[in-house]
XYZ file of C-alpha atoms in Angstrom:
136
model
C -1.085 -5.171 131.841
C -3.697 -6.963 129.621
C -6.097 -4.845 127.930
C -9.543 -6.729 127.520
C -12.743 -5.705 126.561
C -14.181 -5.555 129.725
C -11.512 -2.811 131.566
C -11.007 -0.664 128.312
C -12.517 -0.037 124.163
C -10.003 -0.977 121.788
C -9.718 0.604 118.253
C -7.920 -0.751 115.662
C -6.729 1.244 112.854
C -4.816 -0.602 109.787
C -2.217 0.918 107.015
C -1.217 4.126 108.537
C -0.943 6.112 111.800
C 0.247 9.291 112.375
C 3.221 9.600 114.657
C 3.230 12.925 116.593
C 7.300 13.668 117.014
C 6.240 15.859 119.883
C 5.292 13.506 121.951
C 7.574 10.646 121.626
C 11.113 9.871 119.891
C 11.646 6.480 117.666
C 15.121 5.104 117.536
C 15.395 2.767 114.448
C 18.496 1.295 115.539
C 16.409 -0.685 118.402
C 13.330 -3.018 117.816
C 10.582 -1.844 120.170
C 10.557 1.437 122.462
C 8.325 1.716 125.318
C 7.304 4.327 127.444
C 4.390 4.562 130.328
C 1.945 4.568 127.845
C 2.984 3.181 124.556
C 4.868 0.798 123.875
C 6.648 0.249 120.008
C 7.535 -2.704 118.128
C 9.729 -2.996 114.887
C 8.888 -5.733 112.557
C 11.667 -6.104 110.482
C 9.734 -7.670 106.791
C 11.002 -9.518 103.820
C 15.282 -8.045 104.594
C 16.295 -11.326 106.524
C 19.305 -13.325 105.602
C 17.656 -16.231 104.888
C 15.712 -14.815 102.181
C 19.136 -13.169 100.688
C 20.172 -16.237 100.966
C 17.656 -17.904 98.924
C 17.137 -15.202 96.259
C 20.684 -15.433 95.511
C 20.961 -19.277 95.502
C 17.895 -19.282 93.189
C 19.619 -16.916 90.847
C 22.854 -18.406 90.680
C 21.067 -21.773 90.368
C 18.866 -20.550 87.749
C 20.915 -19.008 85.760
C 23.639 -22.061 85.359
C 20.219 -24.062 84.202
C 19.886 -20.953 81.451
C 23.534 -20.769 80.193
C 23.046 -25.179 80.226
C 19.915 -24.781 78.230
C 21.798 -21.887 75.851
C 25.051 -23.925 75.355
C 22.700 -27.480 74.286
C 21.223 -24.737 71.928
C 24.659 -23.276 70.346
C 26.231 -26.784 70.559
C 29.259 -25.165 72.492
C 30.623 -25.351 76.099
C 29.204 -21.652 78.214
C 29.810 -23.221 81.358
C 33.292 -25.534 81.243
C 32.307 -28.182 83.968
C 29.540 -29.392 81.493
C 29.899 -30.189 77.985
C 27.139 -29.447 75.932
C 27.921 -32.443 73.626
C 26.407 -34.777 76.455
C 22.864 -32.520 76.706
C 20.515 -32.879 73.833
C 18.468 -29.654 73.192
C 15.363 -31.862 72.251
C 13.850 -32.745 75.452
C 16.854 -31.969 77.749
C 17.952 -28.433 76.860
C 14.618 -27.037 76.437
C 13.236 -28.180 79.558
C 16.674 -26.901 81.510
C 16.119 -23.235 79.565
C 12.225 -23.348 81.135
C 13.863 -24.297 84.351
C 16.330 -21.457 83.927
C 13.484 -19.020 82.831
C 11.009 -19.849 85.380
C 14.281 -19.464 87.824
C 14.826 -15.832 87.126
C 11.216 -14.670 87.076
C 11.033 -15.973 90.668
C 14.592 -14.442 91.764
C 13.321 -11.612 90.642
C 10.641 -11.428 92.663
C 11.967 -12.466 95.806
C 14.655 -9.396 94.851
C 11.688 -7.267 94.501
C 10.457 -8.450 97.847
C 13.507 -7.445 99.742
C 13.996 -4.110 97.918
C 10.279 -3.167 98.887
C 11.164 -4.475 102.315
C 7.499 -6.498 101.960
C 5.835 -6.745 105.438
C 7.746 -4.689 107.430
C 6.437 -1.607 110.096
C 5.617 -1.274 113.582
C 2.833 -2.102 115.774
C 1.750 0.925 118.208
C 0.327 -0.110 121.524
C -1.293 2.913 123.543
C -2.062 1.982 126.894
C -3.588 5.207 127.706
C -5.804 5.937 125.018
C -6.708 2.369 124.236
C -5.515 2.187 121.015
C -3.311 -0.797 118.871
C -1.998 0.312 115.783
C -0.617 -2.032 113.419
C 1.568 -0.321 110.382
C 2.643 -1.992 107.275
């Protein structure tokens, strides 16, 4: 059933809805729940494997262009597949420790994106009293 404006008023409300547990039961587990009247969808945010994927690629990744950086720096071999010897620290070594830097501040964010669990809620449609609610 489409809701237009012509058959029924819709109201949006944004950040926030009350759920009344008398009146309905949420499983979790499942992503939507329906009923006559309202219907539930789960939107699952920012905890997808591809972006654990990424943030720990970008880690990893980032910190090998650190300890590369570090090693050019000290003039002795962190990481054993790559001797330092071959890496000047003037240009080479300093721009691989920005790399390495810049790196981590973003793997950290994407880490804090996931532990937040960034865009994720439920949208609420109520059939009966005309309402769409859309939580984050």
């Amino acid at each position: 059933m489409r809701v237009t404006s012509e058959t029924k008023k819709v109201k949006s409300i944004f950040f926030g809805y009350s759920l009344n547990s008398n009146k309905m039961q949420l499983d979790l587990v499942c992503m939507s729940w329906r009923s006559e009247s309202i219907w539930i969808e789960f939107i699952v945010g920012s905890r997808k494997t591809s972006n654990f994927c990424w943030a720990f690629i970008l880690f990893f990744g980032s910190l090998g262009f650190l300890l590369v950086g570090t090693s050019s720096y000290l003039g002795r071999n962190l990481i054993s597949l790559f001797p330092s010897q071959q890496i000047v620290f003037f240009p080479q070594g300093i721009v691989m420790s920005f790399y390495g830097i810049a790196g981590l501040f973003i793997s950290s964010y994407l880490w804090c994106t996931i532990f937040w669990n960034v865009g994720s809620g439920y949208d609420q449609f109520d059939r009966k009293e005309g309402i769409v609610c859309i939580f984050r």
